[in-house]
Every structure is written in structure tokens, then in C-alpha cells.
mmCIF file of C-alpha atoms in Angstrom:
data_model
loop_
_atom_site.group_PDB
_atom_site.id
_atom_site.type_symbol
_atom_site.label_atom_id
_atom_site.label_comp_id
_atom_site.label_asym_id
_atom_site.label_seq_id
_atom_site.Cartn_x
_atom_site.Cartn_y
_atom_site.Cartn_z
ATOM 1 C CA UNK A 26 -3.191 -3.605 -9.952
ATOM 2 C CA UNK A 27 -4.623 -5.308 -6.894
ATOM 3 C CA UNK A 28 -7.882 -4.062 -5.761
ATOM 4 C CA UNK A 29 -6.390 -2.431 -2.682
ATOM 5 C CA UNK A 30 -4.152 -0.407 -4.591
ATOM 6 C CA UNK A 31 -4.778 3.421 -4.218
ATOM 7 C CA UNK A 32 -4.145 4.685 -8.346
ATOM 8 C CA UNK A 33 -5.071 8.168 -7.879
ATOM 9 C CA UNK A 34 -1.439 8.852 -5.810
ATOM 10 C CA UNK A 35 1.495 6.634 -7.562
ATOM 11 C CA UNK A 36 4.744 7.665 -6.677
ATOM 12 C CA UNK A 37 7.723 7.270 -8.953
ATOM 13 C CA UNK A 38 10.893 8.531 -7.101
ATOM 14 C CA UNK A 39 13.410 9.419 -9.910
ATOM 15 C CA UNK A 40 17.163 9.928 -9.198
ATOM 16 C CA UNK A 41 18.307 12.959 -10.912
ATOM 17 C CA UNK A 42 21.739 15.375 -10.820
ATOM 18 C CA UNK A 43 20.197 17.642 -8.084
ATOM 19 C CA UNK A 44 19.166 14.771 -6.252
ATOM 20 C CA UNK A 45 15.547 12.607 -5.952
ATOM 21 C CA UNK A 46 12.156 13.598 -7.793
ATOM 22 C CA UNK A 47 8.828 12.703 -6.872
ATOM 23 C CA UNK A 48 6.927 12.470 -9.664
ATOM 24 C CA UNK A 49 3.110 11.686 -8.817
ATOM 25 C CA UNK A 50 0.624 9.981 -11.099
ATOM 26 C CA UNK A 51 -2.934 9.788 -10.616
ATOM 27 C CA UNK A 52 -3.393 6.526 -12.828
ATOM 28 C CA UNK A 53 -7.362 6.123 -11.466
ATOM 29 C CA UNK A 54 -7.966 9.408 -14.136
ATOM 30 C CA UNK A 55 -5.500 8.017 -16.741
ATOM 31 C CA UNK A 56 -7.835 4.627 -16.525
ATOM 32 C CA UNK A 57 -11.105 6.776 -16.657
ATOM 33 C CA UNK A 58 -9.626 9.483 -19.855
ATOM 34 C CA UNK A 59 -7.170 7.288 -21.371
ATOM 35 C CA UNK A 60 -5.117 10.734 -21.584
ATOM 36 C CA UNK A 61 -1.513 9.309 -21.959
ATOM 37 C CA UNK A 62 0.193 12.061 -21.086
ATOM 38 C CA UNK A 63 -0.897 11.499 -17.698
ATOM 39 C CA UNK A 64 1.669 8.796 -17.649
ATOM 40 C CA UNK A 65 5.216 9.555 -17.985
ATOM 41 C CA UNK A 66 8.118 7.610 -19.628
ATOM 42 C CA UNK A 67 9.742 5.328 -17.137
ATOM 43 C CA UNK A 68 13.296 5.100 -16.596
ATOM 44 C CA UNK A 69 16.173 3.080 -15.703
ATOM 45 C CA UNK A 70 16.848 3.380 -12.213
ATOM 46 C CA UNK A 71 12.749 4.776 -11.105
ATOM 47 C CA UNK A 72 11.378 3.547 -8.484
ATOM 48 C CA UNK A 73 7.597 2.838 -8.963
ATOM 49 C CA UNK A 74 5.840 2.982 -5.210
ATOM 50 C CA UNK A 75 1.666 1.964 -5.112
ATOM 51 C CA UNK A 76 0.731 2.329 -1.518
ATOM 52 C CA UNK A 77 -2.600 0.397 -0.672
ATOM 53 C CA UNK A 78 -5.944 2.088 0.356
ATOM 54 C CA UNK A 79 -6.565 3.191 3.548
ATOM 55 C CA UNK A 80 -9.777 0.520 3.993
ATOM 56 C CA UNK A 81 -6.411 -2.002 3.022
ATOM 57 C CA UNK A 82 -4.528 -0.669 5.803
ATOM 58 C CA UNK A 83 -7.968 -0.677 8.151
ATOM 59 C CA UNK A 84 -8.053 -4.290 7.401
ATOM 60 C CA UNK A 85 -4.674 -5.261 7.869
ATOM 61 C CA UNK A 86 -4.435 -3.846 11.215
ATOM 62 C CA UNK A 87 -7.772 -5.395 12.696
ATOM 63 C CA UNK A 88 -6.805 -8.845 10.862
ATOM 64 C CA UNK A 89 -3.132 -8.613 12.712
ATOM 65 C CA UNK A 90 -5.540 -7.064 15.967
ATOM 66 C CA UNK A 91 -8.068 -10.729 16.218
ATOM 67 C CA UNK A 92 -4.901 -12.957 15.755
ATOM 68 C CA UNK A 93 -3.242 -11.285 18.363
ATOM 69 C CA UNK A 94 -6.724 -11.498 20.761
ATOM 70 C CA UNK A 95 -7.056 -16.112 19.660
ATOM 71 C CA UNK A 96 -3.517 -15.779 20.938
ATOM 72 C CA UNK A 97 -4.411 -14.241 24.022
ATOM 73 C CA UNK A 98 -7.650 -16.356 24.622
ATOM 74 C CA UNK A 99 -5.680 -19.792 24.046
ATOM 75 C CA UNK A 100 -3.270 -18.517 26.660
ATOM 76 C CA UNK A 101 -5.490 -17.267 28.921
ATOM 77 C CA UNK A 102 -7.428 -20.558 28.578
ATOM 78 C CA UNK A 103 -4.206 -22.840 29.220
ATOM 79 C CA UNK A 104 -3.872 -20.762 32.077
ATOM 80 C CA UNK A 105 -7.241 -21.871 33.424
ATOM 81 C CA UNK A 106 -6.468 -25.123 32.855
ATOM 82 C CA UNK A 107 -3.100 -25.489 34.602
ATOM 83 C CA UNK A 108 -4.564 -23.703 37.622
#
């Protein structure tokens, strides 16, 4: 796993008769016990879903935040220029 990856809340989304299943595995504790039956048996057909931290997610938004702001300063500065 990446280091952004948040292990304690894995979400494997299993298709069953009655309809989906969340199961939720907290693999942070399975790395720190080594207690297997923390993990469950995979499946054809699940759907493994690791979200990223929410310091990942505080990043991503200010890096997407100062690209948008050099965008705005070069046109603000061509702006100048033409005028």
C-alpha cells in the first residue's frame, strides 16, 4: 500500500443473493497483530476499495488550489501586459 492509504477502514463490497455487503477491514491492526482472521477470503466478483488519508485528500486539494492561483497570476499578468 501507498503511504497515503488509510488501512484501518478497507472496504470490500461483496455481491451477494440479497444484494451488496460491505465488509470492512481494519488491515493497520492485522499489520500490527498479524491476527489473520482479521482478513477475510476474497472472492470472485469483490470489489476491494482503499480510500486515501484525509492529510492525502488535504494535499490534493491545495496542490489542485496553487495550480489553479499560477494560472490566474500568468493571466492576470498577460493582462497587464496587453493593457
Amino acid at each position: 500500500p501507498t503511504e497515503n492509504a488509510k488501512l484501518s477502514k478497507i472496504r470490500i463490497i461483496r455481491s451477494t443473493a440479497e444484494g451488496e455487503k460491505v465488509i470492512w477491514v481494519d488491515l493497520k491492526e492485522y499489520l500490527e497483530t498479524g491476527q489473520a482472521e482479521l482478513i477475510p477470503i476474497l472472492r470472485p466478483g469483490d470489489t476491494v476499495i482503499v480510500s486515501g488519508s484525509t492529510y492525502y485528500a488535504f494535499t490534493k486539494a491545495v496542490n489542485w488550489l496553487s495550480q489553479i492561483a499560477v494560472m490566474l497570476s500568468v493571466y492576470v499578468a498577460i493582462s497587464n501586459i496587453s493593457n
